[in-house]
Short mmCIF file of C-alpha atoms in Angstrom, two decimals:
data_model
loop_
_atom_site.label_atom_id
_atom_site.label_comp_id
_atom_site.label_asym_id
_atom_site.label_seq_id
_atom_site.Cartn_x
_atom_site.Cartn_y
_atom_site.Cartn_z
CA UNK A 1271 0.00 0.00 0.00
CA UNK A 1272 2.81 2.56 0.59
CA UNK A 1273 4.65 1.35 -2.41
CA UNK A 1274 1.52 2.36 -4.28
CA UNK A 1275 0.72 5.47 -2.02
CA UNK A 1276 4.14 6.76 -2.55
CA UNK A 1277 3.84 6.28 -6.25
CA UNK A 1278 0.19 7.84 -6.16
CA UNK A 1279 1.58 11.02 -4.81
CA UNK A 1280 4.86 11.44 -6.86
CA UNK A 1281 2.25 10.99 -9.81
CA UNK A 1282 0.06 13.62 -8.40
CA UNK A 1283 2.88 15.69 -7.61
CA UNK A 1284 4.47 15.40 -11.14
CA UNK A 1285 0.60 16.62 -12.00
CA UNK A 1286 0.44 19.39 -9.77
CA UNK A 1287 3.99 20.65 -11.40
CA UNK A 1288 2.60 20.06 -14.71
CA UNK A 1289 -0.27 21.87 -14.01
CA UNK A 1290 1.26 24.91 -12.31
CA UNK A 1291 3.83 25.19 -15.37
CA UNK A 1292 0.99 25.38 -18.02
CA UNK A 1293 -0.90 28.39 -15.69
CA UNK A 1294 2.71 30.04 -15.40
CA UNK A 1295 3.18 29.98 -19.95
CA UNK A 1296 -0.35 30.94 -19.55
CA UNK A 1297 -0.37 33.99 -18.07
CA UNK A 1298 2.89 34.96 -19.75
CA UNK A 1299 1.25 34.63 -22.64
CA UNK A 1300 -1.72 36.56 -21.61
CA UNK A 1301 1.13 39.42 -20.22
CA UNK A 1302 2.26 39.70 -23.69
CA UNK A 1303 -0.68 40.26 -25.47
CA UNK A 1304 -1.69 43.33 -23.61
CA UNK A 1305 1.66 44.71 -23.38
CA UNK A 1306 1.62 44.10 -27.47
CA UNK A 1307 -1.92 45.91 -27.87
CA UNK A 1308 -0.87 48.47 -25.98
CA UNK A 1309 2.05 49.14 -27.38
CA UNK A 1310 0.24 48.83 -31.07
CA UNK A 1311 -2.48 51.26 -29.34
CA UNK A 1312 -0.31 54.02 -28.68
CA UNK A 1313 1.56 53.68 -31.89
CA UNK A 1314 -1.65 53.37 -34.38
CA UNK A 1315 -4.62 54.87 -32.52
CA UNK A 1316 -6.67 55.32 -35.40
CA UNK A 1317 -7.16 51.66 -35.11
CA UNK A 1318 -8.63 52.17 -31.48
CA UNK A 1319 -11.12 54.75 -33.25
CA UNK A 1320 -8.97 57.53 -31.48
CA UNK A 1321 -7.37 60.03 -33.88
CA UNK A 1322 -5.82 63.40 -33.78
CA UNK A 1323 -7.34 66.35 -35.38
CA UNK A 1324 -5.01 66.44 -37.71
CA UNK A 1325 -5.46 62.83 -38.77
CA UNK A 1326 -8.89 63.13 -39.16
CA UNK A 1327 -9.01 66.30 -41.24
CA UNK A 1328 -6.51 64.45 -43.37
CA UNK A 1329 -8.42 61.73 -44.17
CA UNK A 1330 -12.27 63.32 -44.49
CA UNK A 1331 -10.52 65.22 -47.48
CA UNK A 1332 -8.84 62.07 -48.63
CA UNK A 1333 -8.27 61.40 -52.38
CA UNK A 1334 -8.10 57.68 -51.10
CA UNK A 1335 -11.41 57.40 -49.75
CA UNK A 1336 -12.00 53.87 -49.12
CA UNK A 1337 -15.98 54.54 -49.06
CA UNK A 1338 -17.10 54.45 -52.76
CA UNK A 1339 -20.24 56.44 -52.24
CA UNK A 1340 -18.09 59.42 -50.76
CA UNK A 1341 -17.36 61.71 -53.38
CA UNK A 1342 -13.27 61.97 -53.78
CA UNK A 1343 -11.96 65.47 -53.33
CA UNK A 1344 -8.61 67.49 -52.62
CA UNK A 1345 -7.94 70.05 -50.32
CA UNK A 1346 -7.17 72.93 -51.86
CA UNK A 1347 -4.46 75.18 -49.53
CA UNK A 1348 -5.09 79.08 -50.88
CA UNK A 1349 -2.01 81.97 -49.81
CA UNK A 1350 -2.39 85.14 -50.46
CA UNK A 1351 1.10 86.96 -51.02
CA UNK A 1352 1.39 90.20 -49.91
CA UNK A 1353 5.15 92.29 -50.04
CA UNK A 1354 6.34 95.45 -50.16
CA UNK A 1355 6.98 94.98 -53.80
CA UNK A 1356 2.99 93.62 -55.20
CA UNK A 1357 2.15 96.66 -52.89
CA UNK A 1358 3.91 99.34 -55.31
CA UNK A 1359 2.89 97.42 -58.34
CA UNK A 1360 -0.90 97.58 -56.89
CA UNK A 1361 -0.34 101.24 -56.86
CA UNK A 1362 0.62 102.09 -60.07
CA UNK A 1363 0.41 99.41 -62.56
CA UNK A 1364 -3.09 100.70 -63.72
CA UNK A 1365 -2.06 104.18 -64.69
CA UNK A 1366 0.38 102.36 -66.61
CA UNK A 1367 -0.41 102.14 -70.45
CA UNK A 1368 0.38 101.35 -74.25
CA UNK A 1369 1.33 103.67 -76.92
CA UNK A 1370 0.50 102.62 -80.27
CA UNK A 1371 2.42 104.64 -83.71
CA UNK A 1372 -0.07 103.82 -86.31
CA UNK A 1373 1.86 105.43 -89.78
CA UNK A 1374 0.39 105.55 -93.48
CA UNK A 1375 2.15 103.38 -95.84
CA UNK A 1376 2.46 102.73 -99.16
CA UNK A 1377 1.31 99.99 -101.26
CA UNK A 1378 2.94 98.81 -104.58
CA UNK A 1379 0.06 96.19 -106.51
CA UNK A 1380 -0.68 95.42 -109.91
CA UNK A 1381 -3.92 96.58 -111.64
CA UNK A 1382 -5.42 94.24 -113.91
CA UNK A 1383 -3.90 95.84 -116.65
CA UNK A 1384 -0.85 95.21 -115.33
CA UNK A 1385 -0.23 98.73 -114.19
CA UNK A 1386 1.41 99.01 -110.76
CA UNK A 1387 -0.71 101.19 -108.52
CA UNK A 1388 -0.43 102.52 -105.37
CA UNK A 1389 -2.69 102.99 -102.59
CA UNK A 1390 -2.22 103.41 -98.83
CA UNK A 1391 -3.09 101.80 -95.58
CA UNK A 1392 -2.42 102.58 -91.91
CA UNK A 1393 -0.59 100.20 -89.84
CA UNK A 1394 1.13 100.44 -86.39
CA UNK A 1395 4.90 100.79 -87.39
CA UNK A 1396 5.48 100.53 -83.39
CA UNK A 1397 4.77 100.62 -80.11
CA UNK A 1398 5.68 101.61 -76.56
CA UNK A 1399 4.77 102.49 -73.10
CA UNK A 1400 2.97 105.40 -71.36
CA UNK A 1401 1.98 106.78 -67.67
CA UNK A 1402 -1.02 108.47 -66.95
CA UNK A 1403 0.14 110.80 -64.94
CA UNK A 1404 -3.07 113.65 -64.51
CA UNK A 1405 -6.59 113.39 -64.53
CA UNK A 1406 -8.32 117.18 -65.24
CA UNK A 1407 -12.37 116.32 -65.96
CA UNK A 1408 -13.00 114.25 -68.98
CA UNK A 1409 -9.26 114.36 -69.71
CA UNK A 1410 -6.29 112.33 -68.96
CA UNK A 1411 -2.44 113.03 -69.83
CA UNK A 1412 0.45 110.57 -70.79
CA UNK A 1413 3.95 110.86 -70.74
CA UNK A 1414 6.00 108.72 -72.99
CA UNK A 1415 9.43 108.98 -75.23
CA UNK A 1416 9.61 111.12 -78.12
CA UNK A 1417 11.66 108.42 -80.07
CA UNK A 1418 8.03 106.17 -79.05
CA UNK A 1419 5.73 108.63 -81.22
CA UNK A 1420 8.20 109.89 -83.62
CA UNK A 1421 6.85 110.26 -87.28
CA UNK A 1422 3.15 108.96 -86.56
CA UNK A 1423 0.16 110.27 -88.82
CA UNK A 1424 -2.08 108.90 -85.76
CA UNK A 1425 -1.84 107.52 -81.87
CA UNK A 1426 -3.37 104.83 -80.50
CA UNK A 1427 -3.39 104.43 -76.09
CA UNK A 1428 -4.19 100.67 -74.63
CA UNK A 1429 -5.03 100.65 -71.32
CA UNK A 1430 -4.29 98.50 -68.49
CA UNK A 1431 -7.90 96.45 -69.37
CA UNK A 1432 -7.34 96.76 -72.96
CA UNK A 1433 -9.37 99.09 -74.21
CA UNK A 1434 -8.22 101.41 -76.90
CA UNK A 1435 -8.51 105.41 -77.27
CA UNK A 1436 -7.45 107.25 -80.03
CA UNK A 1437 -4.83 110.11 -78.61
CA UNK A 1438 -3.63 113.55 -79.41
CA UNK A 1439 -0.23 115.03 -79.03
CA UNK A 1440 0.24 117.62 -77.04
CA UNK A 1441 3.76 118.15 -77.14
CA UNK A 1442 7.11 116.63 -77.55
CA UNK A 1443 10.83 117.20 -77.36
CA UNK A 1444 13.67 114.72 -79.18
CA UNK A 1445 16.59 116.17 -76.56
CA UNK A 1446 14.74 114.63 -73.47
CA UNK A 1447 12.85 112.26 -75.27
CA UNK A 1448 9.84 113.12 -73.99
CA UNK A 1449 6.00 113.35 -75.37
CA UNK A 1450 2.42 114.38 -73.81
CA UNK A 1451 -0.56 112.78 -75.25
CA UNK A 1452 -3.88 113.36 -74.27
CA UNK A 1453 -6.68 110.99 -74.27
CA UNK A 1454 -10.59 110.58 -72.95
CA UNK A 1455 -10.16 110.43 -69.12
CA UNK A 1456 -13.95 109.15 -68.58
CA UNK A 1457 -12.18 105.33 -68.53
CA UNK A 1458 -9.28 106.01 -66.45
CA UNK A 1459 -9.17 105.07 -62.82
CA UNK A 1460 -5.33 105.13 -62.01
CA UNK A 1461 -3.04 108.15 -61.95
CA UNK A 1462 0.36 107.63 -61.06
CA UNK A 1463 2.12 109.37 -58.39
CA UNK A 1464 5.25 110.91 -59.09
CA UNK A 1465 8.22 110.59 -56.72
CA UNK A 1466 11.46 112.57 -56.03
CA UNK A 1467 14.21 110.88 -58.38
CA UNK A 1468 16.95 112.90 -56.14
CA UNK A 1469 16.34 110.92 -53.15
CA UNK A 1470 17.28 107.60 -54.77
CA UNK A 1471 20.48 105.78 -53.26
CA UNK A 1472 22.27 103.07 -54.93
CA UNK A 1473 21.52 99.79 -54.18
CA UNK A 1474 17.49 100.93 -53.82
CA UNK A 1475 14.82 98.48 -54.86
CA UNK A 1476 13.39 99.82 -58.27
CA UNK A 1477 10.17 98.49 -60.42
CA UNK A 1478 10.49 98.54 -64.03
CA UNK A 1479 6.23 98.21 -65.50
CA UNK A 1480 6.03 98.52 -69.19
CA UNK A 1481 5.15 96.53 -72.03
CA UNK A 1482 8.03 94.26 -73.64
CA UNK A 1483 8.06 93.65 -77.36
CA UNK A 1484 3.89 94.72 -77.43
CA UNK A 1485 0.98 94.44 -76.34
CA UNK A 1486 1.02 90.43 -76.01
CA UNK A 1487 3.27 90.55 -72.66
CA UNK A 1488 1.28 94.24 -71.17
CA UNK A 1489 1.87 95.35 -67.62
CA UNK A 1490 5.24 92.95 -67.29
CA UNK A 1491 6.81 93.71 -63.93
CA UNK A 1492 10.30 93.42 -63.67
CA UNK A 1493 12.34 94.40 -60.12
CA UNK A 1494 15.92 95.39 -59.96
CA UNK A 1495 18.04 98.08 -57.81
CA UNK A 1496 19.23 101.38 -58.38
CA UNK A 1497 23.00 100.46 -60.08
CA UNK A 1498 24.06 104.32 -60.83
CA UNK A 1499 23.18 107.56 -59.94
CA UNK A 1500 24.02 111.13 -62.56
CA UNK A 1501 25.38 109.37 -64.98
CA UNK A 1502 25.54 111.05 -68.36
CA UNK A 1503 25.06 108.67 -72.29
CA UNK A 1504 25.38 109.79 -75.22
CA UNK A 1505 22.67 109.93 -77.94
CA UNK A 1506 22.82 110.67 -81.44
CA UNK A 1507 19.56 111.94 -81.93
CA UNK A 1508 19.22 112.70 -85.95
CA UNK A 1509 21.47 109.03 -86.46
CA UNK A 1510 23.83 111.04 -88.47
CA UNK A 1511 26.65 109.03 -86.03
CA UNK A 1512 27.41 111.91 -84.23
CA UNK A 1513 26.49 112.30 -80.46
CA UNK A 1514 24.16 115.34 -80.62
CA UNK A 1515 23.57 115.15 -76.42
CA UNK A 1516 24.19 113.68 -73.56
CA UNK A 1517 21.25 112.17 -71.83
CA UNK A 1518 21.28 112.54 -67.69
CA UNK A 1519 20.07 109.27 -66.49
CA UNK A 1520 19.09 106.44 -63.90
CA UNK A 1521 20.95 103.34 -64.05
CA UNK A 1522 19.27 100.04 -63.17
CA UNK A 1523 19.45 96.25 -63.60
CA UNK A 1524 15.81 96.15 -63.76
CA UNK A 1525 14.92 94.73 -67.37
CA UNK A 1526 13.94 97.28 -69.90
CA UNK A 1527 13.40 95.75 -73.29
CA UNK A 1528 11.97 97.15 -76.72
CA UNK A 1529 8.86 98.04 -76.05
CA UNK A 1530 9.11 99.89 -72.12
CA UNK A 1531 10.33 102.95 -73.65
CA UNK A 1532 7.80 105.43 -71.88
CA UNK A 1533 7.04 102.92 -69.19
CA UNK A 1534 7.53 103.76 -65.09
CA UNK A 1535 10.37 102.91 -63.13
CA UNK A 1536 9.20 102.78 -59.91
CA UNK A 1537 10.34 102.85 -56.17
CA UNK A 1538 9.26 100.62 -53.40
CA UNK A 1539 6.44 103.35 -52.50
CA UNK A 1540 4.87 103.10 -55.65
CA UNK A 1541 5.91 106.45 -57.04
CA UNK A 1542 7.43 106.95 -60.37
CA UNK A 1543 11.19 108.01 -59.61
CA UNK A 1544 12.04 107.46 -63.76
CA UNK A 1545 11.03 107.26 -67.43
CA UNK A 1546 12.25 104.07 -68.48
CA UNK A 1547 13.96 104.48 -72.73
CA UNK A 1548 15.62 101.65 -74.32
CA UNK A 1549 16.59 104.38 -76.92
CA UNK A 1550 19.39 105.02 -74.89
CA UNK A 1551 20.36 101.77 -74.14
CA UNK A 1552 22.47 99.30 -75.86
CA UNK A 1553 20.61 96.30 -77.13
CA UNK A 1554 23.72 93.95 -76.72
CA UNK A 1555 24.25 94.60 -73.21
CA UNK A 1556 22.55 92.87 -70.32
CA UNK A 1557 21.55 93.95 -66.91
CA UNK A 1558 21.70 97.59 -67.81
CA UNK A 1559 18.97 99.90 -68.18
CA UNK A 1560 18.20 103.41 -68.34
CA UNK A 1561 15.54 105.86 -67.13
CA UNK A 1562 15.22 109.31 -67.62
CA UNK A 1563 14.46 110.99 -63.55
CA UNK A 1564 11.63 112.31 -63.12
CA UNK A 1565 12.69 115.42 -61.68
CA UNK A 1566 14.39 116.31 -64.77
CA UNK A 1567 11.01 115.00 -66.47
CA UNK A 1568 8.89 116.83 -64.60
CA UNK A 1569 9.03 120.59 -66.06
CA UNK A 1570 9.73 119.24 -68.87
CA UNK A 1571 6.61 117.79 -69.14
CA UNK A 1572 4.92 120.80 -67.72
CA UNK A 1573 5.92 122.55 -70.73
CA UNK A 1574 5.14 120.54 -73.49
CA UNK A 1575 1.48 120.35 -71.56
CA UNK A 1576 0.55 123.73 -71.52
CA UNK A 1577 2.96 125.13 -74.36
CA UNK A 1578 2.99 122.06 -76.95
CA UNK A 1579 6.63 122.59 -76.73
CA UNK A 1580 10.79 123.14 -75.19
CA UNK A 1581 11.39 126.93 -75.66
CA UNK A 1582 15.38 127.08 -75.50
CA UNK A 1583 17.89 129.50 -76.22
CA UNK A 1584 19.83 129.98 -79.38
CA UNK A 1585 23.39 131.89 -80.57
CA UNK A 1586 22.01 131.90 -84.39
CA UNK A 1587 25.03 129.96 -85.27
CA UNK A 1588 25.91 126.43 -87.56
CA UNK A 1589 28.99 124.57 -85.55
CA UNK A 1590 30.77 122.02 -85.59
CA UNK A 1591 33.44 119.90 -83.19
CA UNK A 1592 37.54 121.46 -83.16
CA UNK A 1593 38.11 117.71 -82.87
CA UNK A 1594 36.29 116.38 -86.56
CA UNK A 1595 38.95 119.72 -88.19
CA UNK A 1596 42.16 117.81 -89.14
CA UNK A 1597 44.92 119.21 -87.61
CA UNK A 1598 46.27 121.08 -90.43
CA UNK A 1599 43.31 123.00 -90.89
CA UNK A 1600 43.35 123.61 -86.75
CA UNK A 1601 46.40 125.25 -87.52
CA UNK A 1602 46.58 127.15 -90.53
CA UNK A 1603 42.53 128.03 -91.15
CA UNK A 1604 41.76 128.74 -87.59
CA UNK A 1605 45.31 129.15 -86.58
CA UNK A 1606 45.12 128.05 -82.98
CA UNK A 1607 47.70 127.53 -80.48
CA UNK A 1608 49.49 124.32 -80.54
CA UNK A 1609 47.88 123.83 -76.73
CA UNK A 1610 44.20 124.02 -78.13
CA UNK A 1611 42.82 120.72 -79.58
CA UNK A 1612 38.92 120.94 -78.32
CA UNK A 1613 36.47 123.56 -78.81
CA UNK A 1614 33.81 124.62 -81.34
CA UNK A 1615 34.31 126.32 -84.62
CA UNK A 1616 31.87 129.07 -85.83
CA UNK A 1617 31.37 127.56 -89.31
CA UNK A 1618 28.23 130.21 -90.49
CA UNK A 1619 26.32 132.83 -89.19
CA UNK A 1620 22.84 133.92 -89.48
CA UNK A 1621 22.02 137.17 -90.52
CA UNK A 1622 20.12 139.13 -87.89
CA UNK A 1623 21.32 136.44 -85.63
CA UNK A 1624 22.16 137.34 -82.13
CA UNK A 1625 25.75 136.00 -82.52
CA UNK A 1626 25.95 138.22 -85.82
CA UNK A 1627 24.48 141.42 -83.88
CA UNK A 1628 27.24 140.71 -81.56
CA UNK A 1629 29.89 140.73 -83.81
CA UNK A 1630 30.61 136.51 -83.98
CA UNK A 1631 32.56 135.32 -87.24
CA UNK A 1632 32.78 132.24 -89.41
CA UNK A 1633 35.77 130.51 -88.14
CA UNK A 1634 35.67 131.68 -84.50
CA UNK A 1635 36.34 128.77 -82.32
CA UNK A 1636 34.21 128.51 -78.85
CA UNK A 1637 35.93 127.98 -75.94
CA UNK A 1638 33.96 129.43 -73.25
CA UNK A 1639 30.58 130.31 -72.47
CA UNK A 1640 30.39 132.81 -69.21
CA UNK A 1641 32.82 130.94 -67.04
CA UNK A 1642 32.02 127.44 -68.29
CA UNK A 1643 35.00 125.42 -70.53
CA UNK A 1644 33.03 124.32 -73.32
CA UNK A 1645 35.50 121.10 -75.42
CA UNK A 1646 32.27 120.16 -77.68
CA UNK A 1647 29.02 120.65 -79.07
CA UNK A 1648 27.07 118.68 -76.50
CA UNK A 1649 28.84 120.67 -73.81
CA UNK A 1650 27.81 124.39 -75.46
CA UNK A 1651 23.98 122.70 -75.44
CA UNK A 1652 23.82 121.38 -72.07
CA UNK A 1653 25.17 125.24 -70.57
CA UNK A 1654 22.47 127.04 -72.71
CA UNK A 1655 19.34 124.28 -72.68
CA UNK A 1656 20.19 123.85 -69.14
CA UNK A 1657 21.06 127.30 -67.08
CA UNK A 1658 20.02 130.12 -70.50
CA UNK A 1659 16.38 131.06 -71.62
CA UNK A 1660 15.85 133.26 -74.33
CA UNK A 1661 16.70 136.73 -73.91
CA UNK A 1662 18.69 135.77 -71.29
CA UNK A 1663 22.31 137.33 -71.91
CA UNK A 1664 25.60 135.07 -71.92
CA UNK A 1665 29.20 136.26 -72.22
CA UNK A 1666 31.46 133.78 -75.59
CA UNK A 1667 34.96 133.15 -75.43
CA UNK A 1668 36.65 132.67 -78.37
CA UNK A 1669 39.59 132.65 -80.05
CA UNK A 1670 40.01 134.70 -83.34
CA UNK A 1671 43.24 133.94 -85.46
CA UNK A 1672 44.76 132.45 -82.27
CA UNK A 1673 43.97 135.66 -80.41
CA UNK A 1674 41.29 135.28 -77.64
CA UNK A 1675 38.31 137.66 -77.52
CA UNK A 1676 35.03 137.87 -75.41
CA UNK A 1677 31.62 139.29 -76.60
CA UNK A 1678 28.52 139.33 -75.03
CA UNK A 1679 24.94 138.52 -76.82
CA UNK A 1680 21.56 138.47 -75.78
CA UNK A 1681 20.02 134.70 -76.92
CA UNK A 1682 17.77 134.25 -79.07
CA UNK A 1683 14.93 131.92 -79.44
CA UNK A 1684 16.19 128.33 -81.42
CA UNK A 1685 15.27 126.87 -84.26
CA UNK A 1686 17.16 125.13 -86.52
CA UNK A 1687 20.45 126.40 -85.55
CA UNK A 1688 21.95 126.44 -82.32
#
């Protein structure tokens, strides 16, 4: 009976471990899996039906809906962009404009006889910018180049929501390159503001607004800084290859292509500082542009708006440079000393002419104007267009068979001659 006792309780022993080893894996096991759910709870709780607000926006506006009766949609993230720079465009880019030059031209065809006939037809022979800078009742004015309206039978303005008005010219001047043009003002909505061109400072964030090669790429904006202040170019006007002035400008790196001549370079206010002319640029150079500053603009354009035109003095002479006489004729025609090599020669004199009531003579040779040192012809126009008015008096140096005299005149009013 022991034997069998004994046996009978190792046997329930064994079963009593056996049974407390498979409770032990047991809860282990059970240990695991929440530790595992909770783990996959915090790390997916969209699964738990808890999400973040962020998570749930997401997916209501889900392209990958999985519910095929929800209609699919994006969301659609709107900024609006608002600098210092759309602010000045805002400002001004309405009262910015196009200038059509519509010009007659002729037509060679063949009649049916075989007779060549002609006839004529209008057609815009180019185009170019404008600012509409006053508003007085039912008229508005534009500014623009002269080189942008020279030689048109008609004008055409576009404004900034393309509607076209024929316009008159008021005035213009080929020196400054400036025109006035008046059109109907009963459309316009935007006059620009101008600003004070002497308070610019290199380095200066500038606005170029114009319209590049026509009216297909109208109010193009185009930002660059102020790269030089004063500086002087030089523009043959008449194309003859001679410089006939030199042009006081802006310099910028804002672009200014064929087609913003007459357009607004403006300042981060929104104020026109310049007069944007590719006339005197150079075509094969990049990253340099020119505008004309509005303070020289400005009476400027006050004259050609209520006089139709530049008033400027005159000598009542015909001139040309010391430097295009060879040097033989330097010294035995006007017989100047060997120290002289820049000047202007006297080469005719009107009759009745201020210079020739003053006793001036062919051959003469300019050298000084009051107490200004005049080397060229640009130099003698800048002194009188610049600080003389008709009737205004001025004291000429000059020297006369190598000898140096000084007469006074009283200017005259100019025309052809200067």
């Amino acid at each position: 009976m022991g034997y069998y006792d004994d046996q009978d309780g190792q046997r329930r022993g064994k079963e009593s471990r056996r049974g407390g080893g498979r409770f032990g894996y047991f809860l282990s096991g059970l240990i695991g899996v929440i530790v595992g759910a909770l783990v996959v709870a915090l790390l997916f709780p969209s699964i738990f039906g808890k999400t973040n607000p962020d998570s749930a926006a997401v997916d209501s506006n889900s392209v990958a809906n999985t519910n095929p009766s929800t209609p699919k949609t994006t969301k659609t993230v709107s900024l609006k962009v608002t600098t210092d720079i759309t602010k000045a465009v805002e400002k001004t880019e309405k009262a910015v404009v196009g200038v059509s030059n519509i010009q007659k031209q002729s037509i060679w065809s063949d009649d049916m006889f075989g007779q060549d006939s002609k006839s004529s037809s209008s057609q815009e022979a180019g185009s170019g910018s404008g600012i509409i800078y006053k508003k007085v009742g039912d008229k508005a004015y534009v500014v623009t180049n002269y080189h942008v309206i020279e030689g048109a039978n008609a004008l055409e303005v576009t404004l900034s929501n393309g509607k076209k008005l024929s316009a008159k010219l008021v005035g213009s001047d080929k020196y400054t390159d400036l025109a006035v043009l008046q059109i109907d003002g009963s459309n316009v909505t935007t006059v620009a503001q101008f600003g004070d061109s002497d308070a610019l400072k290199l380095g200066e964030t500038v606005i170029a607004i114009g319209n590049p090669l026509g009216e297909e790429f109208a109010g193009s904006v185009t930002e660059g800084i102020v790269s030089g202040l004063n500086r002087t170019v030089p523009v043959d006007i008449d194309e003859d290859g001679t410089e006939d002035w030199q042009a006081e400008v802006i310099q910028t790196d804002a672009a200014i292509n064929p087609g913003n001549s007459g357009g607004a370079l403006v300042n981060i206010a929104g104020q026109v500082v310049g007069i944007n002319s590719m006339k005197i640029s150079n075509e094969s150079i990049e990253g340099i542009g020119f505008s004309i500053p509005i303070n020289s603009a400005k009476p400027v354009i006050h004259q050609l708006e209520t006089k139709g035109k530049i008033t400027r003095p005159a000598l009542g002479v015909g001139i040309v440079n010391v430097s295009d006489i060879s040097a033989y004729q330097q010294k035995e025609t006007l017989k100047l000393p060997a120290n002289v090599t820049t000047g202007v020669v006297i080469g005719s004199v009107e009759k009745g002419s201020p210079a020739s009531k003053a006793g001036l003579k062919e051959f003469d040779v300019i050298y000084k104007l009051d107490d200004q040192k005049i080397d060229n012809i640009v130099e003698l126009r800048k002194f009188l267009y610049e600080h003389k008015q008709p009737g205004d008096k001025v004291k000429v140096s000059v020297y006369r068979n190598g000898q140096p005299k000084t007469f006074t005149l009283t200017l005259g009013t100019a025309s052809g001659s200067n």
